[in-house]
Short mmCIF file of C-alpha atoms (C1' of nucleotides) and ligand atoms in Angstrom, two decimals:
data_model
loop_
_atom_site.label_atom_id
_atom_site.label_comp_id
_atom_site.label_asym_id
_atom_site.label_seq_id
_atom_site.Cartn_x
_atom_site.Cartn_y
_atom_site.Cartn_z
CA UNK A 1 15.12 -12.89 8.16
CA UNK A 2 12.45 -10.43 8.63
CA UNK A 3 13.52 -7.34 6.90
CA UNK A 4 10.72 -5.72 5.20
CA UNK A 5 7.34 -6.77 6.83
CA UNK A 6 4.59 -7.11 4.16
CA UNK A 7 1.16 -5.43 4.51
CA UNK A 8 -0.33 -8.71 4.82
CA UNK A 9 1.73 -9.68 7.65
CA UNK A 10 1.18 -6.47 9.39
CA UNK A 11 -2.48 -7.23 9.19
CA UNK A 12 -2.14 -10.78 10.69
CA UNK A 13 0.04 -9.51 13.61
CA UNK A 14 -2.48 -6.99 14.28
CA UNK A 15 -5.29 -9.40 14.38
CA UNK A 16 -3.37 -11.86 16.49
CA UNK A 17 -2.47 -8.95 19.06
CA UNK A 18 -6.31 -8.31 19.21
CA UNK A 19 -7.33 -11.79 19.75
CA UNK A 20 -4.52 -12.62 22.36
CA UNK A 21 -5.03 -9.48 24.34
CA UNK A 22 -6.93 -11.56 26.92
CA UNK A 23 -4.40 -14.31 27.41
CA UNK A 24 -5.83 -16.88 25.16
CA UNK A 25 -4.25 -18.12 21.79
CA UNK A 26 -5.58 -16.83 18.59
CA UNK A 27 -7.26 -19.72 16.58
CA UNK A 28 -6.71 -20.54 12.93
CA UNK A 29 -10.61 -20.12 12.20
CA UNK A 30 -10.82 -17.05 14.20
CA UNK A 31 -7.97 -15.26 12.01
CA UNK A 32 -9.18 -16.72 8.81
CA UNK A 33 -12.58 -15.12 9.38
CA UNK A 34 -11.30 -11.96 10.51
CA UNK A 35 -8.95 -11.72 7.65
CA UNK A 36 -11.44 -13.02 5.22
CA UNK A 37 -9.25 -15.60 3.97
CA UNK A 38 -9.47 -19.41 4.17
CA UNK A 39 -8.24 -21.40 7.22
CA UNK A 40 -5.66 -23.30 5.09
CA UNK A 41 -4.10 -19.83 4.18
CA UNK A 42 -3.80 -18.84 7.88
CA UNK A 43 -2.10 -22.25 8.73
CA UNK A 44 0.37 -21.46 6.15
CA UNK A 45 1.15 -17.94 7.18
CA UNK A 46 1.19 -18.79 10.95
CA UNK A 47 3.73 -21.53 10.30
CA UNK A 48 5.99 -18.95 8.13
CA UNK A 49 5.54 -16.49 11.09
CA UNK A 50 6.66 -19.10 13.48
CA UNK A 51 9.86 -19.80 11.69
CA UNK A 52 11.42 -16.40 10.97
CA UNK A 53 14.87 -15.62 12.61
CA UNK A 54 13.35 -13.92 15.58
CA UNK A 55 9.85 -15.57 15.37
CA UNK A 56 6.98 -13.33 15.29
CA UNK A 57 4.61 -16.00 16.79
CA UNK A 58 4.78 -19.10 18.83
CA UNK A 59 2.89 -21.77 17.06
CA UNK A 60 1.83 -25.26 18.23
CA UNK A 61 -0.21 -27.40 15.93
CA UNK A 62 -3.95 -27.21 16.52
CA UNK A 63 -3.38 -25.01 19.59
CA UNK A 64 -3.39 -21.45 17.99
CA UNK A 65 -0.80 -18.93 18.09
CA UNK A 66 0.64 -16.22 20.35
CA UNK A 67 2.96 -13.14 19.64
CA UNK A 68 6.25 -13.35 20.88
CA UNK A 69 7.63 -10.08 22.34
CA UNK A 70 9.17 -9.37 19.00
CA UNK A 71 5.93 -9.86 17.19
CA UNK A 72 4.19 -7.79 19.86
CA UNK A 73 6.42 -4.93 19.00
CA UNK A 74 5.71 -5.25 15.29
CA UNK A 75 2.04 -5.41 16.09
CA UNK A 76 1.99 -2.41 18.34
CA UNK A 77 4.03 -0.38 15.79
CA UNK A 78 1.19 -0.79 13.40
CA UNK A 79 -1.64 -0.32 15.98
CA UNK A 80 -0.04 2.84 16.75
CA UNK A 81 -0.06 4.17 13.36
CA UNK A 82 -3.72 2.85 12.87
CA UNK A 83 -4.89 4.84 15.76
CA UNK A 84 -2.86 8.04 15.05
CA UNK A 85 -4.37 8.03 11.65
CA UNK A 86 -7.96 7.50 12.92
CA UNK A 87 -7.59 10.42 15.33
CA UNK A 88 -5.87 12.69 12.70
CA UNK A 89 -8.64 12.26 10.31
CA UNK A 90 -11.23 13.14 12.57
CA UNK A 91 -9.47 16.18 14.15
CA UNK A 92 -7.98 17.67 11.07
CA UNK A 93 -10.00 16.45 7.97
CA UNK A 94 -13.38 16.46 9.15
CA UNK A 95 -14.02 12.86 9.35
CA UNK A 96 -16.84 11.19 11.29
CA UNK A 97 -15.79 8.50 13.63
CA UNK A 98 -17.37 5.72 11.47
CA UNK A 99 -15.46 6.68 8.35
CA UNK A 100 -11.94 6.35 9.85
CA UNK A 101 -11.43 2.77 10.52
CA UNK A 102 -11.57 1.58 6.81
CA UNK A 103 -9.35 4.38 5.84
CA UNK A 104 -6.69 3.56 8.59
CA UNK A 105 -6.65 0.08 7.68
CA UNK A 106 -5.04 0.97 4.47
CA UNK A 107 -3.11 4.04 5.41
CA UNK A 108 -1.20 2.25 8.27
CA UNK A 109 0.77 0.41 5.75
CA UNK A 110 1.97 3.35 3.91
CA UNK A 111 2.98 5.58 6.73
CA UNK A 112 6.67 6.32 7.07
CA UNK A 113 8.27 6.91 10.57
CA UNK A 114 8.37 10.62 9.56
CA UNK A 115 4.77 10.88 8.93
CA UNK A 116 4.04 9.12 12.02
CA UNK A 117 6.15 11.70 13.85
CA UNK A 118 4.54 14.55 12.16
CA UNK A 119 0.91 13.44 12.74
CA UNK A 120 1.85 12.56 16.46
CA UNK A 121 3.31 16.17 16.81
CA UNK A 122 0.35 17.87 14.97
CA UNK A 123 -2.03 16.40 17.43
CA UNK A 124 0.21 17.01 20.36
CA UNK A 125 0.74 13.27 21.01
CA UNK A 126 -2.76 12.07 21.31
CA UNK A 127 -3.52 9.24 23.98
CA UNK A 128 -6.73 7.88 22.48
CA UNK A 129 -8.23 7.28 19.06
CA UNK A 130 -11.82 8.43 18.43
CA UNK A 131 -13.37 5.07 19.61
CA UNK A 132 -11.41 5.43 22.96
CA UNK A 133 -8.74 2.88 22.19
CA UNK A 134 -5.34 3.98 23.54
CA UNK A 135 -2.60 4.94 21.26
CA UNK A 136 0.75 3.38 21.99
CA UNK A 137 3.34 5.87 22.73
CA UNK A 138 6.37 6.44 20.89
CA UNK A 139 8.14 3.54 22.81
CA UNK A 140 4.99 1.44 22.04
CA UNK A 141 3.71 1.70 25.62
CA UNK A 142 0.12 1.66 26.40
CA UNK A 143 -1.43 2.71 29.90
CA UNK A 144 -3.27 0.24 31.73
CA UNK A 145 -6.80 1.52 32.25
CA UNK A 146 -9.38 0.05 34.57
CA UNK A 147 -12.41 -0.74 32.60
CA UNK A 148 -15.54 -3.07 32.63
CA UNK A 149 -18.06 -3.98 30.04
CA UNK A 150 -21.21 -1.91 29.82
CA UNK A 151 -23.21 -5.14 30.15
CA UNK A 152 -21.86 -5.61 33.68
CA UNK A 153 -23.22 -2.47 35.00
CA UNK A 154 -26.25 -2.83 37.51
CA UNK A 155 -29.51 -1.27 37.40
CA UNK A 156 -29.71 2.45 38.38
CA UNK A 157 -25.83 2.64 38.62
CA UNK A 158 -23.91 5.02 36.44
CA UNK A 159 -20.62 5.11 34.39
CA UNK A 160 -18.53 6.89 32.07
CA UNK A 161 -17.77 5.45 28.53
CA UNK A 162 -14.34 4.59 27.80
CA UNK A 163 -14.42 2.77 24.31
CA UNK A 164 -16.69 1.54 21.84
CA UNK A 165 -16.43 -1.04 19.18
CA UNK A 166 -14.40 0.52 16.22
CA UNK A 167 -15.07 -1.37 13.03
CA UNK A 168 -18.61 -1.33 12.24
CA UNK A 169 -19.65 2.01 10.83
CA UNK A 170 -23.37 1.22 11.41
CA UNK A 171 -22.70 0.39 15.13
CA UNK A 172 -20.93 3.74 15.27
CA UNK A 173 -23.39 5.87 13.66
CA UNK A 174 -26.03 4.17 15.85
CA UNK A 175 -24.21 5.12 19.04
CA UNK A 176 -23.22 8.49 17.73
CA UNK A 177 -26.83 9.31 17.33
CA UNK A 178 -27.41 9.02 21.07
CA UNK A 179 -24.12 10.59 22.16
CA UNK A 180 -22.61 7.19 23.21
CA UNK A 181 -18.93 8.13 22.87
CA UNK A 182 -16.00 8.14 24.92
CA UNK A 183 -16.31 10.50 27.78
CA UNK A 184 -20.14 10.24 27.83
CA UNK A 185 -21.86 9.54 31.17
CA UNK A 186 -24.41 7.04 31.22
CA UNK A 187 -26.98 5.30 33.51
CA UNK A 188 -28.47 2.06 33.18
CA UNK A 189 -32.23 2.20 33.24
CA UNK A 190 -33.40 -1.29 32.85
CA UNK A 191 -32.38 -4.73 31.76
CA UNK A 192 -34.86 -7.22 30.24
CA UNK A 193 -34.86 -10.52 31.86
CA UNK A 194 -34.55 -13.08 29.19
CA UNK A 195 -32.46 -11.43 26.48
CA UNK A 196 -30.64 -8.86 28.61
CA UNK A 197 -31.49 -6.00 26.38
CA UNK A 198 -30.53 -2.74 28.37
CA UNK A 199 -31.93 0.88 28.14
CA UNK A 200 -29.44 3.39 29.18
CA UNK A 201 -29.64 7.07 29.68
CA UNK A 202 -27.08 9.20 28.42
CA UNK A 203 -26.46 12.30 30.72
CA UNK A 204 -24.98 14.95 28.05
CA UNK A 205 -27.73 14.23 25.48
CA UNK A 206 -30.52 13.21 27.55
CA UNK A 207 -31.19 10.54 25.12
CA UNK A 208 -32.29 6.99 26.02
CA UNK A 209 -30.83 4.11 23.88
CA UNK A 210 -31.34 0.47 23.76
CA UNK A 211 -28.26 -1.84 23.51
CA UNK A 212 -28.23 -5.62 23.17
CA UNK A 213 -25.95 -7.66 25.28
CA UNK A 214 -23.39 -8.51 22.57
CA UNK A 215 -22.92 -4.73 21.87
CA UNK A 216 -23.01 -4.16 25.45
CA UNK A 217 -20.26 -6.54 26.00
CA UNK A 218 -18.03 -4.38 23.56
CA UNK A 219 -18.51 -1.12 25.12
CA UNK A 220 -16.11 -0.51 28.06
CA UNK A 221 -16.93 1.83 30.63
CA UNK A 222 -15.50 3.05 33.94
CA UNK A 223 -18.20 2.51 36.76
CA UNK A 224 -19.08 5.39 38.88
CA UNK A 225 -18.23 4.77 42.52
CA UNK B 1 -11.16 -6.76 -17.10
CA UNK B 2 -9.50 -4.09 -15.08
CA UNK B 3 -11.25 -3.77 -12.13
CA UNK B 4 -8.81 -3.17 -9.23
CA UNK B 5 -5.80 -1.72 -10.54
CA UNK B 6 -2.52 -2.79 -8.66
CA UNK B 7 -0.17 -0.46 -7.19
CA UNK B 8 2.54 -1.72 -9.58
CA UNK B 9 0.29 -0.84 -12.58
CA UNK B 10 -0.22 2.57 -11.19
CA UNK B 11 3.34 3.28 -11.04
CA UNK B 12 3.61 1.84 -14.62
CA UNK B 13 0.98 4.06 -15.87
CA UNK B 14 2.34 7.13 -14.12
CA UNK B 15 5.99 6.65 -15.61
CA UNK B 16 4.45 5.93 -19.08
CA UNK B 17 2.70 9.24 -18.75
CA UNK B 18 5.70 11.26 -18.07
CA UNK B 19 7.72 9.57 -20.72
CA UNK B 20 5.16 10.40 -23.37
CA UNK B 21 4.35 13.91 -22.47
CA UNK B 22 6.53 15.23 -25.28
CA UNK B 23 4.46 12.98 -27.66
CA UNK B 24 7.18 10.42 -28.17
CA UNK B 25 6.72 6.57 -26.94
CA UNK B 26 7.92 5.16 -23.93
CA UNK B 27 10.77 2.55 -24.44
CA UNK B 28 11.17 -0.45 -22.66
CA UNK B 29 14.59 0.21 -21.29
CA UNK B 30 13.38 3.75 -20.33
CA UNK B 31 10.64 2.50 -18.00
CA UNK B 32 13.03 -0.47 -16.76
CA UNK B 33 15.31 2.04 -15.46
CA UNK B 34 12.93 4.43 -13.99
CA UNK B 35 11.17 1.55 -12.21
CA UNK B 36 14.19 -0.24 -11.11
CA UNK B 37 13.26 -3.45 -12.84
CA UNK B 38 14.59 -5.56 -15.46
CA UNK B 39 13.48 -4.72 -19.15
CA UNK B 40 12.14 -8.20 -19.52
CA UNK B 41 9.79 -7.59 -16.66
CA UNK B 42 8.59 -4.37 -18.37
CA UNK B 43 8.19 -6.10 -21.76
CA UNK B 44 6.02 -8.66 -19.76
CA UNK B 45 3.77 -5.85 -18.01
CA UNK B 46 3.35 -3.59 -21.09
CA UNK B 47 2.17 -6.50 -23.12
CA UNK B 48 -0.38 -7.16 -20.44
CA UNK B 49 -1.54 -3.56 -20.30
CA UNK B 50 -2.21 -3.79 -23.75
CA UNK B 51 -4.42 -6.71 -23.62
CA UNK B 52 -6.93 -5.70 -21.00
CA UNK B 53 -10.26 -4.96 -22.15
CA UNK B 54 -10.24 -1.28 -22.56
CA UNK B 55 -6.37 -1.46 -23.17
CA UNK B 56 -4.14 1.06 -20.92
CA UNK B 57 -1.61 1.25 -23.55
CA UNK B 58 -0.93 0.69 -27.29
CA UNK B 59 1.90 -1.37 -27.73
CA UNK B 60 4.05 -2.54 -30.80
CA UNK B 61 6.85 -4.76 -30.55
CA UNK B 62 10.13 -3.01 -30.42
CA UNK B 63 8.47 0.73 -30.77
CA UNK B 64 7.58 1.38 -27.18
CA UNK B 65 4.31 2.22 -25.64
CA UNK B 66 1.79 4.96 -25.25
CA UNK B 67 -1.32 5.49 -23.07
CA UNK B 68 -4.73 4.98 -24.52
CA UNK B 69 -7.13 7.63 -23.54
CA UNK B 70 -8.49 5.21 -21.06
CA UNK B 71 -4.78 4.48 -19.74
CA UNK B 72 -4.24 8.32 -19.60
CA UNK B 73 -7.13 8.93 -17.29
CA UNK B 74 -6.02 6.25 -14.87
CA UNK B 75 -2.51 7.72 -14.94
CA UNK B 76 -3.85 11.24 -14.29
CA UNK B 77 -5.91 9.91 -11.37
CA UNK B 78 -2.74 8.89 -9.52
CA UNK B 79 -0.81 11.94 -10.44
CA UNK B 80 -3.37 14.15 -8.97
CA UNK B 81 -3.28 12.07 -5.61
CA UNK B 82 0.62 12.27 -5.83
CA UNK B 83 0.68 16.04 -6.05
CA UNK B 84 -2.09 16.74 -3.55
CA UNK B 85 -0.40 14.65 -1.02
CA UNK B 86 2.96 16.63 -1.77
CA UNK B 87 1.26 19.96 -1.31
CA UNK B 88 -0.60 18.73 1.71
CA UNK B 89 2.41 17.61 3.36
CA UNK B 90 4.13 20.72 3.02
CA UNK B 91 1.35 22.95 3.88
CA UNK B 92 -0.03 21.19 6.76
CA UNK B 93 2.52 18.95 8.18
CA UNK B 94 5.76 20.95 7.92
CA UNK B 95 7.52 18.88 5.38
CA UNK B 96 10.23 20.37 3.26
CA UNK B 97 9.89 20.00 -0.49
CA UNK B 98 12.72 17.64 -0.81
CA UNK B 99 10.83 15.21 1.43
CA UNK B 100 7.53 14.85 -0.10
CA UNK B 101 7.97 12.95 -3.28
CA UNK B 102 9.26 9.90 -1.77
CA UNK B 103 6.42 9.87 0.78
CA UNK B 104 3.78 10.64 -1.98
CA UNK B 105 5.08 7.84 -4.07
CA UNK B 106 3.77 5.52 -1.47
CA UNK B 107 0.75 7.31 -0.20
CA UNK B 108 -0.57 7.99 -3.50
CA UNK B 109 -1.61 4.22 -3.51
CA UNK B 110 -3.35 4.16 -0.27
CA UNK B 111 -5.39 7.42 -0.91
CA UNK B 112 -9.25 6.98 -0.94
CA UNK B 113 -11.37 8.96 -3.03
CA UNK B 114 -12.89 10.50 0.11
CA UNK B 115 -9.33 11.45 1.44
CA UNK B 116 -8.49 12.93 -1.82
CA UNK B 117 -11.60 14.92 -1.57
CA UNK B 118 -10.75 16.02 2.01
CA UNK B 119 -7.34 17.02 1.29
CA UNK B 120 -8.37 18.74 -1.78
CA UNK B 121 -10.85 20.78 0.19
CA UNK B 122 -8.46 21.54 3.16
CA UNK B 123 -6.05 23.24 0.85
CA UNK B 124 -8.93 24.96 -1.11
CA UNK B 125 -8.43 23.12 -4.44
CA UNK B 126 -4.63 23.81 -5.06
CA UNK B 127 -3.40 24.06 -8.31
CA UNK B 128 0.23 23.40 -8.07
CA UNK B 129 2.47 20.91 -6.31
CA UNK B 130 5.56 22.23 -4.07
CA UNK B 131 7.92 21.82 -7.28
CA UNK B 132 5.51 23.72 -9.48
CA UNK B 133 3.87 20.73 -11.25
CA UNK B 134 0.30 21.47 -11.98
CA UNK B 135 -2.32 19.25 -10.03
CA UNK B 136 -4.99 17.80 -12.20
CA UNK B 137 -8.31 19.03 -11.12
CA UNK B 138 -11.23 16.83 -10.06
CA UNK B 139 -12.07 16.31 -13.80
CA UNK B 140 -8.28 15.31 -14.43
CA UNK B 141 -7.90 18.45 -16.45
CA UNK B 142 -4.53 20.32 -16.50
CA UNK B 143 -4.28 23.80 -17.48
CA UNK B 144 -1.73 24.40 -20.44
CA UNK B 145 0.92 26.69 -19.23
CA UNK B 146 3.47 28.34 -21.49
CA UNK B 147 6.96 27.48 -20.39
CA UNK B 148 10.53 27.08 -21.61
CA UNK B 149 13.68 25.57 -20.30
CA UNK B 150 15.93 27.65 -18.12
CA UNK B 151 18.74 26.63 -20.42
CA UNK B 152 17.11 28.62 -23.14
CA UNK B 153 17.33 31.87 -21.51
CA UNK B 154 19.58 34.34 -23.16
CA UNK B 155 22.36 36.20 -21.23
CA UNK B 156 21.09 39.37 -19.43
CA UNK B 157 17.41 38.25 -19.67
CA UNK B 158 14.92 37.55 -16.94
CA UNK B 159 12.26 34.82 -16.19
CA UNK B 160 10.24 33.53 -13.39
CA UNK B 161 10.60 30.02 -12.20
CA UNK B 162 7.53 27.84 -12.93
CA UNK B 163 8.81 24.18 -11.87
CA UNK B 164 11.77 22.40 -10.88
CA UNK B 165 12.78 18.67 -10.94
CA UNK B 166 10.90 16.75 -8.28
CA UNK B 167 12.40 13.59 -7.57
CA UNK B 168 16.08 14.06 -6.35
CA UNK B 169 16.14 15.58 -2.72
CA UNK B 170 19.68 16.59 -3.05
CA UNK B 171 18.98 18.85 -6.11
CA UNK B 172 15.81 20.26 -4.36
CA UNK B 173 18.00 21.23 -1.31
CA UNK B 174 20.49 22.82 -3.49
CA UNK B 175 17.92 24.86 -5.46
CA UNK B 176 16.27 25.60 -2.18
CA UNK B 177 19.46 26.93 -0.72
CA UNK B 178 19.55 29.71 -3.34
CA UNK B 179 15.75 30.44 -3.38
CA UNK B 180 15.22 28.86 -6.85
CA UNK B 181 11.46 27.82 -6.42
CA UNK B 182 8.49 28.45 -8.31
CA UNK B 183 7.68 32.06 -8.21
CA UNK B 184 11.18 33.14 -7.97
CA UNK B 185 12.51 35.67 -10.31
CA UNK B 186 15.86 35.15 -11.91
CA UNK B 187 18.36 36.57 -14.27
CA UNK B 188 21.07 34.79 -16.35
CA UNK B 189 24.27 36.29 -15.61
CA UNK B 190 26.54 34.27 -17.85
CA UNK B 191 27.12 30.93 -19.68
CA UNK B 192 30.42 29.32 -20.05
CA UNK B 193 31.26 28.50 -23.64
CA UNK B 194 32.10 24.92 -23.53
CA UNK B 195 30.00 23.23 -20.77
CA UNK B 196 27.25 25.67 -20.98
CA UNK B 197 27.27 26.19 -16.98
CA UNK B 198 25.03 29.08 -16.18
CA UNK B 199 25.18 31.48 -13.44
CA UNK B 200 22.02 33.07 -12.44
CA UNK B 201 20.98 35.66 -10.10
CA UNK B 202 17.94 35.16 -7.91
CA UNK B 203 16.08 38.50 -7.29
CA UNK B 204 14.21 37.53 -4.08
CA UNK B 205 17.26 36.38 -2.16
CA UNK B 206 19.93 38.23 -4.18
CA UNK B 207 21.87 35.00 -4.30
CA UNK B 208 23.83 33.82 -7.37
CA UNK B 209 23.64 30.18 -8.36
CA UNK B 210 25.51 27.86 -10.64
CA UNK B 211 23.44 25.63 -12.81
CA UNK B 212 24.71 22.96 -15.39
CA UNK B 213 23.00 22.51 -18.57
CA UNK B 214 21.38 19.19 -17.72
CA UNK B 215 19.83 20.65 -14.53
CA UNK B 216 18.93 23.87 -16.50
CA UNK B 217 16.81 21.83 -18.85
CA UNK B 218 14.66 20.44 -16.17
CA UNK B 219 13.87 23.86 -14.67
CA UNK B 220 10.96 25.49 -16.43
CA UNK B 221 10.53 29.18 -16.57
CA UNK B 222 8.33 31.87 -18.12
CA UNK B 223 10.58 34.41 -19.88
CA UNK B 224 10.09 37.99 -18.95
CA UNK B 225 8.63 39.93 -22.03
"C1'" DA C 1 24.54 -3.28 -47.72
"C1'" DT C 2 27.03 -5.54 -43.53
"C1'" DC C 3 27.86 -6.36 -39.08
"C1'" DA C 4 28.59 -5.21 -34.42
"C1'" DT C 5 26.04 -3.53 -30.66
"C1'" DA C 6 22.08 -2.08 -28.28
"C1'" DA C 7 17.37 -2.81 -27.51
"C1'" DT C 8 13.89 -5.79 -26.86
"C1'" DT C 9 11.60 -10.08 -26.48
"C1'" DT C 10 11.25 -15.04 -25.08
"C1'" DA C 11 11.73 -18.67 -22.16
"C1'" DG C 12 11.99 -20.79 -17.94
"C1'" DG C 13 11.83 -19.90 -12.84
"C1'" DT C 14 11.00 -17.99 -8.23
"C1'" DA C 15 8.46 -15.87 -4.07
"C1'" DA C 16 4.30 -14.19 -1.77
"C1'" DG C 17 -0.32 -15.12 -0.73
"C1'" DC C 18 -4.13 -16.83 -1.90
"C1'" DC C 19 -7.50 -20.98 -3.15
"C1'" DT C 20 -10.03 -25.78 -2.97
"C1'" DA C 21 -10.33 -30.46 -1.81
"C1'" DA C 22 -8.66 -34.23 0.84
"C1'" DT C 23 -6.78 -35.75 5.35
"C1'" DT C 24 -5.89 -35.57 10.13
"C1'" DT C 25 -6.54 -34.01 14.91
"C1'" DT C 26 -9.41 -32.50 18.48
"C1'" DT C 27 -13.61 -31.91 20.79
"C1'" DA C 28 -17.77 -32.78 22.30
"C1'" DT C 29 -21.75 -36.17 22.94
"C1'" DC C 30 -23.75 -40.27 23.85
"C1'" DG D 1 -14.70 -45.00 25.24
"C1'" DA D 2 -16.86 -44.74 20.48
"C1'" DT D 3 -18.14 -41.70 17.27
"C1'" DA D 4 -19.71 -37.54 14.72
"C1'" DA D 5 -18.93 -33.03 14.16
"C1'" DA D 6 -15.64 -29.05 13.99
"C1'" DA D 7 -11.23 -27.40 13.54
"C1'" DA D 8 -6.88 -27.32 11.59
"C1'" DT D 9 -3.58 -29.23 8.53
"C1'" DT D 10 -1.32 -30.95 4.15
"C1'" DA D 11 -1.32 -31.36 -0.91
"C1'" DG D 12 -1.64 -29.50 -5.02
"C1'" DG D 13 -2.43 -25.23 -7.92
"C1'" DC D 14 -2.94 -20.56 -9.30
"C1'" DT D 15 -1.80 -15.36 -9.96
"C1'" DT D 16 1.09 -11.35 -9.75
"C1'" DA D 17 5.00 -9.46 -10.49
"C1'" DC D 18 9.55 -10.04 -10.32
"C1'" DC D 19 14.33 -12.52 -12.13
"C1'" DT D 20 18.27 -14.37 -15.55
"C1'" DA D 21 19.91 -16.31 -19.68
"C1'" DA D 22 19.23 -16.94 -24.36
"C1'" DA D 23 17.38 -15.50 -28.64
"C1'" DT D 24 15.85 -12.02 -31.72
"C1'" DT D 25 15.13 -7.40 -33.74
"C1'" DA D 26 16.63 -2.86 -34.78
"C1'" DT D 27 20.16 0.78 -35.45
"C1'" DG D 28 24.20 3.05 -36.82
"C1'" DA D 29 28.65 3.26 -38.57
"C1'" DT D 30 31.71 1.78 -41.99
MN1 LIG E 1 -9.76 1.32 13.99
MN1 LIG E 2 -4.40 -3.09 7.39
MN1 LIG E 3 6.61 14.04 -7.02
MN1 LIG E 4 3.85 5.08 -6.40
#
DNA sequence: ATCATAATTTAGGTAAGCCTAATTTTTATC
DNA sequence: GATAAAAATTAGGCTTACCTAAATTATGAT
């Protein structure tokens, strides 16, 4: 039943993958918002995806969806392409890290297996995209990496940035300005009591930056031991 | 009326452009065959394209279509992207010239203005694609180049290859085997009387190749004076 | 000029993906 | 446990871009 997988379906699967990484199910509304379409349309599509011959998702009414192993493979295939494109654009075509996500969102659907192979080879099999997200290897495997949220760092403690949120160009430009990027070493200076706003110091640049708690939750770090 | 131009429409316009280069109109059947769809579908689409606010084509029942200046600009935009992609893949990603057309046919629709600019710059504003077809410049202008069909060469005379047909990988591999590529110098050795099959010698490689008349008509050369 | 054939158009349908409005189910609060 | 709000689903439609079959128009050979 699922021969050629449409661009729309590819994006659905990718979103479902992201929302179910933590183990929970992806809700209809969550997907509708992320994809910029109505909840009714999502219900429709999700029902379809649960009825293909090997189904892409398991779906229970009002309970949200999860990817089947089959659906997960399909999702990882696109995620691999997306992240390869991002790092290629930065490394080979002079893109900044805030420009690549939107571009990859489109190109991922137009990438042939051959192009994927050539780009992967040209970059010598890169392991991470520009935002620190791991690139599934040719067998679609992703290494497990120990990581915690920046928000969970204690005052005075240090860490190394592993990944930053990758979708919002404004946020990326803000982070880039201070040198907050994968590999950067940071130290938590202070945290305000009520709204939990953090001041952090970036070792490499000497900068200090202010990070709110919601952004802090989306930045992953490795805590210095 | 014509805000976002669909991938399908882009391909229609490109085909119409090709078929009307000689000044004649593109026929319904011609387009149907080239696009791999039914004649009825083509009729439908060209009627639509002739009714947009600035129309893309002029259409008269049973008389075929031509591009309006507006439609021509739209076509050239995609042709530019197509050819830039082809040369980029060859120059930067190790593609052979028979692999790039199919790839470009898809990628051309996924290329942003920014990517177009970056690729153009990375190649230092290339003027020709791997098959010798001219790349419209940033203003969508194409230089006029004096060229004749290989078939029109006289026995014993010489010429320089300017462009070869670009769609059929088999043909390209055949030509490549003998070194028949843009820039190659050739000499017509003989032409059989009935079926007009030609034997040509390629200076650079010393090879001799047999070229039938229909292929010979699709290879453009500059005749040596 | 006639008439068969080829080319094109019209008519009527389908599938994918989206929409809004109405309805149903779940959930959270009193 | 009733009930209001939120979440999800169903129902009915729409657009794009295809299709086949039937009807029409153009063409070219007698
Ligand atoms: Mn991304
Ligand atoms: Mn996408
Ligand atoms: Mn081409
Ligand atoms: Mn195309």
